[in-house]
Amino acid sequence: MSPWARINDWLEHRTGISTAVRNLFCEEIPASSGWHQVFGSVALFLFLVQAFTGVLLAFNYAPSPGEAYNSLQYILTEVTAGRLMRGLHHWGASMLIVVVVLHMTQVFLFGAYKKPREATWMVGVILLLLTLAYGLTGYLLPWDNRAYWGTVVATNIAARAPLLGPYLTSLLGGKDSIGVVTFARFFALHVLLLPPATTLLIFFHIYLVRKHGVAPAPGDEYVPKKRFYPEQAFKDTLAIFVAFVILFIMAVVVRVPLERAADPTDTAYTPRPEWYFLFLFQTLKFFSGSLEVVGSLVLPGLAVLLLVLVPFIDRNQVMAVTRRTFALTFVALAAIGWTALTAAGVITTPKGANRATIDFSSPSDWLQLSPWKRYKSGYARFAQTRPDTKRLMADYSSDIDQIWIPDMNVVDRCTTCHQGISQSTLVEASVPQPYRAHPIVPHQVKEWGCVICHRGQGLATEVGEAHETTLAWEQPILPVSFIQGSCGTCHRAEIPQAPRLNRGRELLVRFNCVGCHRLPGLERPVMLGPDLTNIGTKVSREWLYKWLKEPRTIVDATGNVTVNGYETGDEPRMPKFRLSEQELKGLTAYLSSLRSTPVAPYKFDPRVVAAWEKKPDLVEQGEVRFRQMFCSTCHGLAVTRAGETKLIGGDIGPELTKVGSKVNPDWLLAWLRDPQSHLPHAQMPRYAWSDEDLYVVTQYITAKLVDPDLLSDVPKLGPPTAEEVQLGHRLFLEKGCVGCHTIEGVPSQKDFGPDLSNLGGKNVSQLEFGQTKIPRNLIAYIQAKLTDPVSVNPAARMPQYYLNSSDIGALTVALLSMSGPASASRMERLIVPRKEAALHPAAGRFGEVYERYKCYVCHQFNGYGGALAPDLSFEGSRARRSWIVEFLKNPQTLRPTLTFRMPQFNMTDEEAAVLADYLGKVFQSPAAHPVDERAFTPGMAAKGKQLYEVKYQCQSCHTIGLGGGYVGPNLSNVGNWMAAGWIEAWLRNPQALVPAAIEPRRAFTDDEIEALTAYLLTLRQTAKPVAAKGAGR
Amino acid sequence: MNEVGAGQNEPGTPSVPRRNFCVAAIGALGSLIAAAMALPALMYLLLPPRLRGQGEWVEVGDISQLPAGAPAKMTFRRMRVDGWKVVSEDNTAWVVKPSNLQVLAFGPQCTHLGCAYHWDRTKDEFFCPCHNSLFAIDGKVIGGPARQPLHRYETRVEGNRLFVGRLTMSE
């Protein structure tokens, strides 16, 4: 006996297994048995495949909602053949259902459920239901969006069952939503309850089949039976093999989707059941409202009941299949109905729904789990579509890209996603973000990183973490409109590339924010609010009341500041303090009591008074003199010409339209004679007035520049009482007036308002929003504060400034640049400091004159000073000394098109001489060299004239005598005015001397320059200009 | 349909060739199916998963103050892949500079059965309290039941900072 036979024998004797197997396989089956009966075996095989692959999957699967997804990803991406196993299990489920239905259909059509096989059929129906239950419970186990939302729908349907609904819901483990308990129960059902139940039932089913034998067809009783093995067994095996091949191919080729991890908050997701439930899903659409139960419970319930009762409904004799018209029709109709419903279900799936499918089809697909890796590979794909792929991919690596500059504290990983940031060919707007290149800016990305300018979290590798405020990092990216704020963190001086920043800083100075807040790097404006030490001598209590109540004293119905009907953009700098009646009374009382230095009335020369007093045109003459002195160069004034009211003049000094109604006449006289005695830091020059001028001008001012109704709406205030004064004094301190206004004896208040030197670096959590509806970010906070301080904090002490939105934006930019001490970021070396003034303060006799007449208010000297008048840094090289002296004594109209004129200061000869000497010797240009004028001949001059008039046509811009253009200065007296060396240098290259000059740079030859210079030097007006009346002393 | 031929026993029984074909086919198809299921299953169960993100260098610390010939225990944080999870763990290493040119970092577990050993200053040797294994400063076994020298980390020094890589079995 062979060893094999011996083992067999032993087993047979002990267990009887050989006989059992033989009986099983050698059972007798009807002669008509054939291919149509393979489905049962195939179904059994597929069930075994499901069990096998299910166990294998369970070896690597974590059955809890959070980890289920991760472990499934692990299986799909890291475990060898993991994707195959999952594919087999997924498609195996679908195939099993198909085969089970086919098997059932075959049994139904062949009438194999008839007596005595009713029990077999009913067990089979239960098996069908169990198979569907497998499908339902297994669907949830991946815990992706598809699983989650599909199950939500299914459990909602169950919940709506009448009577049983709530119990079903608790059985399924969820009260309101799918959670960990539901998951646990579904897993337990799928893996612990259903398998043994199914196995038992299958055994039972097969036992019953075996007991009654395979159902015969009509005519089988006349034909001998055959054996199951090997023919039918072969057919079964082949069918199994075909099914397996199909399954295997599907598992390898057709991707099983895994969508994003379940997101219970994703309200945009469209749930869809597995395809074999779609017909049910679709049926539900026909029954809505109270009829819903019909579609969800009644109809399916009925269907199942009918199925179960089929053997009792049809008790006829067994017939040949072809003669079973009713059954055939029924099956056909059911098939059509089911197909139609399923097709409808498929078609009505919204297009593009649930696009976020992560398909793990390629080996590197698991890399796509990180968004930055997706962007990177997206860039690689994008680069393939460009002509310069090689260059675009030159620095490409699959890792995180990082710009690391340790001594600047820069760790920026932005370039990981923004791969094309430095690629010049990716600048067009058609390049999709984040691959587009950065616009040209002065700082290179590689040397500076990104966060220095854009803020945000450089270390982050996810979009949200990088761009937005998160719990861990509170500084979001700066919106592009505010990016100039970042320029300001290093550039303390003005830069032309950041106009919004410059404007913001200008406004911070203008409104004297430094008066209350600490703001580094800003000078106090030269003109703050006036010194109030003697304010009681200047204005009346009523005027103070009107001013404090509303500094914009001339406001029209819509709240626009107007001057006699003309809207002016220059608001008064003083903000509004929202004062109550009581407070107004107190403050006005206090202020009007400030008269420590009484104004001594000025005694005019009695002859002057006598001469002018009676003149009928006194006021008109006063106006003429006022105009001749060009007071409007610095002061604004509303004038009515031809029925139209316009605001003319400058904004260096206060607007004077109604000054006559504002100030005490004695005060006015004192002021005009010596502004600095009343206000030491006043920018107004100290004119040298003759009594006559002073008299007529003040008469004009007090007669014409008035508004009799100015104070008509002010209540009668009377003299101040002691309590009012005390209240006012207290209020003066409490409101922080000292930030802008000084009063002798009142100490200044440091840090009246919060320290803003690090405002740009503040985190959102450090800002107090209270209960307001302001968006929770720094920029919104700043802007709300600037627009209306009370809207942010009802108890704010900050007064109300009136700013238009563009100015608010500029101020926000400037404030965002306040980012604390540079040492905190180890970037002191990067700070570009503000240039210190080179000239100020000037010394010596020149300094005295210079200070008296405040030349620097209008003119610039080596970078310091105002921009209203020409830059005098090179004046010494330009103008002849004698001309300067003459001009200072009597300023002429040099450029007719300009409206501002240098006022007449009534300087003494000595003062003019000092200025001319200093200018001449100190303010020289290196480009202009002294020229020996004796070298110029009349012949040259004639040639020059020719060049001037014919070849170059200079008269199109310059006037000589009565003819010519008005673009450039009048050259009628240029021979007396300019030095020859300057003229030559100017003609050679105007922009080298004055960079912004609009004179075109002609390519003159040296000879031409000589000739033109010679000609110009001949242009001298010999007659002295008529001196204006009253000029000089 | 049913041929009467040699080997035929009863009506309804297939002929021998047919029978043989069926048997052979059943065997072949069955084997194919079994193989197609078994092989991937074996690979699935037995092959290790594709490692990701391993082998990165981790900074341990500043070794400039480490005296030559005196090991120090240094801890560092490292990410470890555990199935589908990535875990951040504290690891330890015994770091020693046998000379100023060389740095060794030993794994913290004794090569016998995995207990934590320590440096005995009085005797200038590593001592494991579980079963009294002894190791020299260079990791070699000098006594006790351990058979292999101490496991070493791959090391790299940049300036004063020590970086360690994977833990390897010493040769």
mmCIF file of N, CA and C in Angstrom, chain B residues 23-117:
data_model
loop_
_atom_site.group_PDB
_atom_site.id
_atom_site.type_symbol
_atom_site.label_atom_id
_atom_site.label_comp_id
_atom_site.label_asym_id
_atom_site.label_seq_id
_atom_site.Cartn_x
_atom_site.Cartn_y
_atom_site.Cartn_z
ATOM 1 N N VAL B 23 -11.383 15.652 -15.187
ATOM 2 C CA VAL B 23 -10.582 15.595 -13.957
ATOM 3 C C VAL B 23 -9.348 16.465 -14.082
ATOM 4 N N ALA B 24 -8.685 16.300 -15.219
ATOM 5 C CA ALA B 24 -7.469 17.103 -15.412
ATOM 6 C C ALA B 24 -7.794 18.597 -15.407
ATOM 7 N N ALA B 25 -8.870 18.924 -16.096
ATOM 8 C CA ALA B 25 -9.240 20.349 -16.162
ATOM 9 C C ALA B 25 -9.573 20.887 -14.794
ATOM 10 N N ILE B 26 -10.321 20.096 -14.044
ATOM 11 C CA ILE B 26 -10.658 20.550 -12.691
ATOM 12 C C ILE B 26 -9.378 20.788 -11.902
ATOM 13 N N GLY B 27 -8.472 19.839 -12.004
ATOM 14 C CA GLY B 27 -7.211 19.987 -11.282
ATOM 15 C C GLY B 27 -6.447 21.231 -11.728
ATOM 16 N N ALA B 28 -6.341 21.388 -13.025
ATOM 17 C CA ALA B 28 -5.561 22.516 -13.547
ATOM 18 C C ALA B 28 -6.184 23.853 -13.168
ATOM 19 N N LEU B 29 -7.459 23.981 -13.467
ATOM 20 C CA LEU B 29 -8.128 25.246 -13.168
ATOM 21 C C LEU B 29 -8.092 25.531 -11.673
ATOM 22 N N GLY B 30 -8.352 24.492 -10.917
ATOM 23 C CA GLY B 30 -8.323 24.670 -9.467
ATOM 24 C C GLY B 30 -6.962 25.143 -8.993
ATOM 25 N N SER B 31 -5.913 24.518 -9.551
ATOM 26 C CA SER B 31 -4.565 24.914 -9.137
ATOM 27 C C SER B 31 -4.285 26.356 -9.513
ATOM 28 N N LEU B 32 -4.696 26.704 -10.710
ATOM 29 C CA LEU B 32 -4.482 28.085 -11.142
ATOM 30 C C LEU B 32 -5.132 29.073 -10.178
ATOM 31 N N ILE B 33 -6.376 28.777 -9.892
ATOM 32 C CA ILE B 33 -7.098 29.679 -8.988
ATOM 33 C C ILE B 33 -6.401 29.734 -7.633
ATOM 34 N N ALA B 34 -6.043 28.571 -7.143
ATOM 35 C CA ALA B 34 -5.396 28.531 -5.832
ATOM 36 C C ALA B 34 -4.094 29.309 -5.849
ATOM 37 N N ALA B 35 -3.321 29.130 -6.909
ATOM 38 C CA ALA B 35 -2.049 29.838 -6.986
ATOM 39 C C ALA B 35 -2.277 31.341 -7.073
ATOM 40 N N ALA B 36 -3.225 31.712 -7.905
ATOM 41 C CA ALA B 36 -3.490 33.144 -8.089
ATOM 42 C C ALA B 36 -3.957 33.805 -6.804
ATOM 43 N N MET B 37 -4.532 33.028 -5.931
ATOM 44 C CA MET B 37 -4.929 33.591 -4.636
ATOM 45 C C MET B 37 -3.803 33.480 -3.632
ATOM 46 N N ALA B 38 -3.116 32.334 -3.643
ATOM 47 C CA ALA B 38 -2.139 32.078 -2.579
ATOM 48 C C ALA B 38 -0.902 32.965 -2.705
ATOM 49 N N LEU B 39 -0.391 33.103 -3.909
ATOM 50 C CA LEU B 39 0.853 33.864 -4.059
ATOM 51 C C LEU B 39 0.722 35.314 -3.603
ATOM 52 N N PRO B 40 -0.242 36.022 -4.118
ATOM 53 C CA PRO B 40 -0.371 37.407 -3.608
ATOM 54 C C PRO B 40 -0.616 37.437 -2.116
ATOM 55 N N ALA B 41 -1.368 36.438 -1.625
ATOM 56 C CA ALA B 41 -1.648 36.426 -0.190
ATOM 57 C C ALA B 41 -0.364 36.268 0.599
ATOM 58 N N LEU B 42 0.506 35.405 0.125
ATOM 59 C CA LEU B 42 1.779 35.214 0.820
ATOM 60 C C LEU B 42 2.616 36.487 0.778
ATOM 61 N N MET B 43 2.672 37.093 -0.396
ATOM 62 C CA MET B 43 3.412 38.353 -0.498
ATOM 63 C C MET B 43 2.824 39.401 0.453
ATOM 64 N N TYR B 44 1.533 39.451 0.427
ATOM 65 C CA TYR B 44 0.813 40.410 1.268
ATOM 66 C C TYR B 44 1.167 40.213 2.732
ATOM 67 N N LEU B 45 1.231 38.946 3.141
ATOM 68 C CA LEU B 45 1.453 38.681 4.557
ATOM 69 C C LEU B 45 2.909 38.765 4.957
ATOM 70 N N LEU B 46 3.803 38.359 4.044
ATOM 71 C CA LEU B 46 5.187 38.164 4.466
ATOM 72 C C LEU B 46 6.137 39.293 4.072
ATOM 73 N N LEU B 47 5.871 39.958 2.948
ATOM 74 C CA LEU B 47 6.815 40.983 2.548
ATOM 75 C C LEU B 47 6.647 42.227 3.412
ATOM 76 N N PRO B 48 7.759 42.866 3.786
ATOM 77 C CA PRO B 48 7.627 44.063 4.619
ATOM 78 C C PRO B 48 7.093 45.233 3.797
ATOM 79 N N PRO B 49 6.398 46.124 4.418
ATOM 80 C CA PRO B 49 5.842 47.250 3.662
ATOM 81 C C PRO B 49 6.948 48.171 3.184
ATOM 82 N N ARG B 50 6.649 48.916 2.121
ATOM 83 C CA ARG B 50 7.628 49.861 1.599
ATOM 84 C C ARG B 50 7.849 50.940 2.633
ATOM 85 N N LEU B 51 9.102 51.107 3.030
ATOM 86 C CA LEU B 51 9.379 52.091 4.066
ATOM 87 C C LEU B 51 9.338 53.491 3.483
ATOM 88 N N ARG B 52 8.866 54.397 4.279
ATOM 89 C CA ARG B 52 8.889 55.770 3.808
ATOM 90 C C ARG B 52 9.481 56.668 4.875
ATOM 91 N N GLY B 53 10.173 57.653 4.411
ATOM 92 C CA GLY B 53 10.653 58.691 5.320
ATOM 93 C C GLY B 53 11.614 58.202 6.376
ATOM 94 N N GLN B 54 12.186 57.064 6.164
ATOM 95 C CA GLN B 54 13.148 56.612 7.171
ATOM 96 C C GLN B 54 14.532 57.086 6.831
ATOM 97 N N GLY B 55 15.401 56.963 7.752
ATOM 98 C CA GLY B 55 16.802 57.216 7.444
ATOM 99 C C GLY B 55 17.155 58.686 7.438
ATOM 100 N N GLU B 56 16.314 59.492 8.041
ATOM 101 C CA GLU B 56 16.726 60.895 8.056
ATOM 102 C C GLU B 56 17.634 61.125 9.247
ATOM 103 N N TRP B 57 18.442 62.135 9.158
ATOM 104 C CA TRP B 57 19.382 62.462 10.215
ATOM 105 C C TRP B 57 18.713 63.343 11.249
ATOM 106 N N VAL B 58 18.963 63.041 12.477
ATOM 107 C CA VAL B 58 18.375 63.796 13.574
ATOM 108 C C VAL B 58 19.494 64.411 14.402
ATOM 109 N N GLU B 59 19.289 65.635 14.793
ATOM 110 C CA GLU B 59 20.319 66.272 15.596
ATOM 111 C C GLU B 59 20.206 65.809 17.036
ATOM 112 N N VAL B 60 21.360 65.459 17.605
ATOM 113 C CA VAL B 60 21.365 64.978 18.984
ATOM 114 C C VAL B 60 21.719 66.104 19.928
ATOM 115 N N GLY B 61 22.736 66.857 19.570
ATOM 116 C CA GLY B 61 23.099 67.977 20.444
ATOM 117 C C GLY B 61 24.528 68.403 20.244
ATOM 118 N N ASP B 62 24.959 69.205 21.165
ATOM 119 C CA ASP B 62 26.271 69.812 21.112
ATOM 120 C C ASP B 62 27.275 68.887 21.811
ATOM 121 N N ILE B 63 28.285 68.447 21.096
ATOM 122 C CA ILE B 63 29.244 67.537 21.719
ATOM 123 C C ILE B 63 30.573 68.211 22.001
ATOM 124 N N SER B 64 30.604 69.523 21.906
ATOM 125 C CA SER B 64 31.890 70.177 22.110
ATOM 126 C C SER B 64 32.349 70.049 23.550
ATOM 127 N N GLN B 65 31.388 69.918 24.484
ATOM 128 C CA GLN B 65 31.778 69.844 25.885
ATOM 129 C C GLN B 65 32.066 68.425 26.337
ATOM 130 N N LEU B 66 31.928 67.494 25.435
ATOM 131 C CA LEU B 66 32.084 66.093 25.825
ATOM 132 C C LEU B 66 33.569 65.778 26.022
ATOM 133 N N PRO B 67 33.956 65.347 27.194
ATOM 134 C CA PRO B 67 35.375 65.024 27.380
ATOM 135 C C PRO B 67 35.692 63.693 26.713
ATOM 136 N N ALA B 68 36.925 63.567 26.240
ATOM 137 C CA ALA B 68 37.305 62.318 25.579
ATOM 138 C C ALA B 68 37.346 61.204 26.607
ATOM 139 N N GLY B 69 36.829 60.050 26.218
ATOM 140 C CA GLY B 69 36.913 58.903 27.105
ATOM 141 C C GLY B 69 35.804 58.834 28.146
ATOM 142 N N ALA B 70 34.821 59.741 28.095
ATOM 143 C CA ALA B 70 33.733 59.666 29.078
ATOM 144 C C ALA B 70 32.411 59.722 28.337
ATOM 145 N N PRO B 71 31.726 58.601 28.246
ATOM 146 C CA PRO B 71 30.461 58.609 27.489
ATOM 147 C C PRO B 71 29.386 59.410 28.205
ATOM 148 N N ALA B 72 28.514 59.994 27.408
ATOM 149 C CA ALA B 72 27.384 60.742 27.963
ATOM 150 C C ALA B 72 26.109 60.225 27.332
ATOM 151 N N LYS B 73 25.075 60.205 28.130
ATOM 152 C CA LYS B 73 23.774 59.739 27.608
ATOM 153 C C LYS B 73 23.016 60.942 27.062
ATOM 154 N N MET B 74 22.665 60.890 25.801
ATOM 155 C CA MET B 74 21.991 62.032 25.188
ATOM 156 C C MET B 74 20.654 61.580 24.617
ATOM 157 N N THR B 75 19.640 62.429 24.828
ATOM 158 C CA THR B 75 18.323 62.072 24.297
ATOM 159 C C THR B 75 17.964 62.992 23.155
ATOM 160 N N PHE B 76 17.195 62.467 22.246
ATOM 161 C CA PHE B 76 16.758 63.256 21.099
ATOM 162 C C PHE B 76 15.407 62.722 20.637
ATOM 163 N N ARG B 77 14.729 63.531 19.882
ATOM 164 C CA ARG B 77 13.398 63.176 19.430
ATOM 165 C C ARG B 77 13.451 62.728 17.980
ATOM 166 N N ARG B 78 12.756 61.697 17.695
ATOM 167 C CA ARG B 78 12.813 61.167 16.343
ATOM 168 C C ARG B 78 11.454 60.634 15.943
ATOM 169 N N MET B 79 11.213 60.671 14.626
ATOM 170 C CA MET B 79 9.943 60.139 14.114
ATOM 171 C C MET B 79 10.145 58.677 13.752
ATOM 172 N N ARG B 80 9.218 57.883 14.114
ATOM 173 C CA ARG B 80 9.307 56.453 13.778
ATOM 174 C C ARG B 80 8.037 56.040 13.073
ATOM 175 N N VAL B 81 8.219 55.265 12.033
ATOM 176 C CA VAL B 81 7.055 54.804 11.280
ATOM 177 C C VAL B 81 6.562 53.519 11.911
ATOM 178 N N ASP B 82 5.276 53.499 12.273
ATOM 179 C CA ASP B 82 4.698 52.305 12.869
ATOM 180 C C ASP B 82 3.445 51.976 12.089
ATOM 181 N N GLY B 83 3.572 51.079 11.106
ATOM 182 C CA GLY B 83 2.405 50.741 10.274
ATOM 183 C C GLY B 83 1.943 51.978 9.529
ATOM 184 N N TRP B 84 0.739 52.390 9.817
ATOM 185 C CA TRP B 84 0.230 53.580 9.136
ATOM 186 C C TRP B 84 0.381 54.826 9.983
ATOM 187 N N LYS B 85 1.052 54.685 11.090
ATOM 188 C CA LYS B 85 1.224 55.861 11.919
ATOM 189 C C LYS B 85 2.676 56.307 11.898
ATOM 190 N N VAL B 86 2.865 57.584 12.107
ATOM 191 C CA VAL B 86 4.215 58.094 12.312
ATOM 192 C C VAL B 86 4.254 58.628 13.734
ATOM 193 N N VAL B 87 5.139 58.079 14.495
ATOM 194 C CA VAL B 87 5.159 58.374 15.923
ATOM 195 C C VAL B 87 6.399 59.190 16.261
ATOM 196 N N SER B 88 6.217 60.169 17.101
ATOM 197 C CA SER B 88 7.365 60.969 17.527
ATOM 198 C C SER B 88 7.818 60.457 18.876
ATOM 199 N N GLU B 89 9.023 60.025 18.957
ATOM 200 C CA GLU B 89 9.485 59.378 20.190
ATOM 201 C C GLU B 89 10.784 59.972 20.661
ATOM 202 N N ASP B 90 11.001 59.810 21.944
ATOM 203 C CA ASP B 90 12.314 60.132 22.508
ATOM 204 C C ASP B 90 13.220 58.914 22.352
ATOM 205 N N ASN B 91 14.385 59.153 21.841
ATOM 206 C CA ASN B 91 15.387 58.071 21.764
ATOM 207 C C ASN B 91 16.582 58.470 22.596
ATOM 208 N N THR B 92 17.373 57.456 22.983
ATOM 209 C CA THR B 92 18.620 57.786 23.690
ATOM 210 C C THR B 92 19.792 57.187 22.957
ATOM 211 N N ALA B 93 20.922 57.782 23.201
ATOM 212 C CA ALA B 93 22.159 57.242 22.656
ATOM 213 C C ALA B 93 23.255 57.495 23.667
ATOM 214 N N TRP B 94 24.160 56.549 23.785
ATOM 215 C CA TRP B 94 25.373 56.782 24.570
ATOM 216 C C TRP B 94 26.434 57.302 23.628
ATOM 217 N N VAL B 95 26.818 58.538 23.838
ATOM 218 C CA VAL B 95 27.753 59.184 22.917
ATOM 219 C C VAL B 95 29.107 59.261 23.577
ATOM 220 N N VAL B 96 30.127 58.822 22.829
ATOM 221 C CA VAL B 96 31.475 58.850 23.404
ATOM 222 C C VAL B 96 32.450 59.299 22.336
ATOM 223 N N LYS B 97 33.457 60.043 22.764
ATOM 224 C CA LYS B 97 34.519 60.455 21.848
ATOM 225 C C LYS B 97 35.781 59.699 22.233
ATOM 226 N N PRO B 98 36.056 58.578 21.587
ATOM 227 C CA PRO B 98 37.262 57.830 21.959
ATOM 228 C C PRO B 98 38.504 58.676 21.733
ATOM 229 N N SER B 99 38.464 59.466 20.684
ATOM 230 C CA SER B 99 39.542 60.429 20.470
ATOM 231 C C SER B 99 38.865 61.674 19.940
ATOM 232 N N ASN B 100 39.631 62.719 19.787
ATOM 233 C CA ASN B 100 39.007 63.953 19.327
ATOM 234 C C ASN B 100 38.588 63.906 17.872
ATOM 235 N N LEU B 101 38.964 62.839 17.173
ATOM 236 C CA LEU B 101 38.619 62.758 15.756
ATOM 237 C C LEU B 101 37.381 61.911 15.514
ATOM 238 N N GLN B 102 37.005 61.158 16.526
ATOM 239 C CA GLN B 102 35.975 60.147 16.265
ATOM 240 C C GLN B 102 34.834 60.320 17.244
ATOM 241 N N VAL B 103 33.635 60.086 16.782
ATOM 242 C CA VAL B 103 32.494 60.101 17.692
ATOM 243 C C VAL B 103 31.716 58.817 17.489
ATOM 244 N N LEU B 104 31.387 58.144 18.591
ATOM 245 C CA LEU B 104 30.557 56.946 18.506
ATOM 246 C C LEU B 104 29.257 57.192 19.260
ATOM 247 N N ALA B 105 28.195 56.650 18.698
ATOM 248 C CA ALA B 105 26.906 56.743 19.394
ATOM 249 C C ALA B 105 26.327 55.341 19.451
ATOM 250 N N PHE B 106 26.161 54.829 20.661
ATOM 251 C CA PHE B 106 25.651 53.469 20.834
ATOM 252 C C PHE B 106 24.170 53.467 21.129
ATOM 253 N N GLY B 107 23.484 52.446 20.631
ATOM 254 C CA GLY B 107 22.077 52.303 20.958
ATOM 255 C C GLY B 107 21.919 51.991 22.430
ATOM 256 N N PRO B 108 20.770 52.310 22.992
ATOM 257 C CA PRO B 108 20.637 52.230 24.455
ATOM 258 C C PRO B 108 20.367 50.824 24.984
ATOM 259 N N GLN B 109 20.197 49.859 24.076
ATOM 260 C CA GLN B 109 19.799 48.539 24.574
ATOM 261 C C GLN B 109 20.969 47.551 24.532
ATOM 262 N N CYS B 110 21.060 46.759 25.580
ATOM 263 C CA CYS B 110 22.077 45.712 25.645
ATOM 264 C C CYS B 110 21.806 44.680 24.563
ATOM 265 N N THR B 111 22.864 44.163 23.956
ATOM 266 C CA THR B 111 22.673 43.255 22.814
ATOM 267 C C THR B 111 22.320 41.836 23.241
ATOM 268 N N HIS B 112 22.227 41.642 24.558
ATOM 269 C CA HIS B 112 21.852 40.307 25.035
ATOM 270 C C HIS B 112 20.344 40.139 24.927
ATOM 271 N N LEU B 113 19.623 40.810 25.840
ATOM 272 C CA LEU B 113 18.169 40.691 25.780
ATOM 273 C C LEU B 113 17.457 42.037 25.825
ATOM 274 N N GLY B 114 18.198 43.124 25.623
ATOM 275 C CA GLY B 114 17.528 44.406 25.423
ATOM 276 C C GLY B 114 17.352 45.289 26.630
ATOM 277 N N CYS B 115 18.025 44.963 27.756
ATOM 278 C CA CYS B 115 17.892 45.860 28.895
ATOM 279 C C CYS B 115 18.682 47.138 28.682
ATOM 280 N N ALA B 116 18.420 48.136 29.534
ATOM 281 C CA ALA B 116 19.156 49.398 29.468
ATOM 282 C C ALA B 116 20.420 49.293 30.291
ATOM 283 N N TYR B 117 21.549 49.543 29.649
ATOM 284 C CA TYR B 117 22.818 49.479 30.356
ATOM 285 C C TYR B 117 23.263 50.898 30.691
#
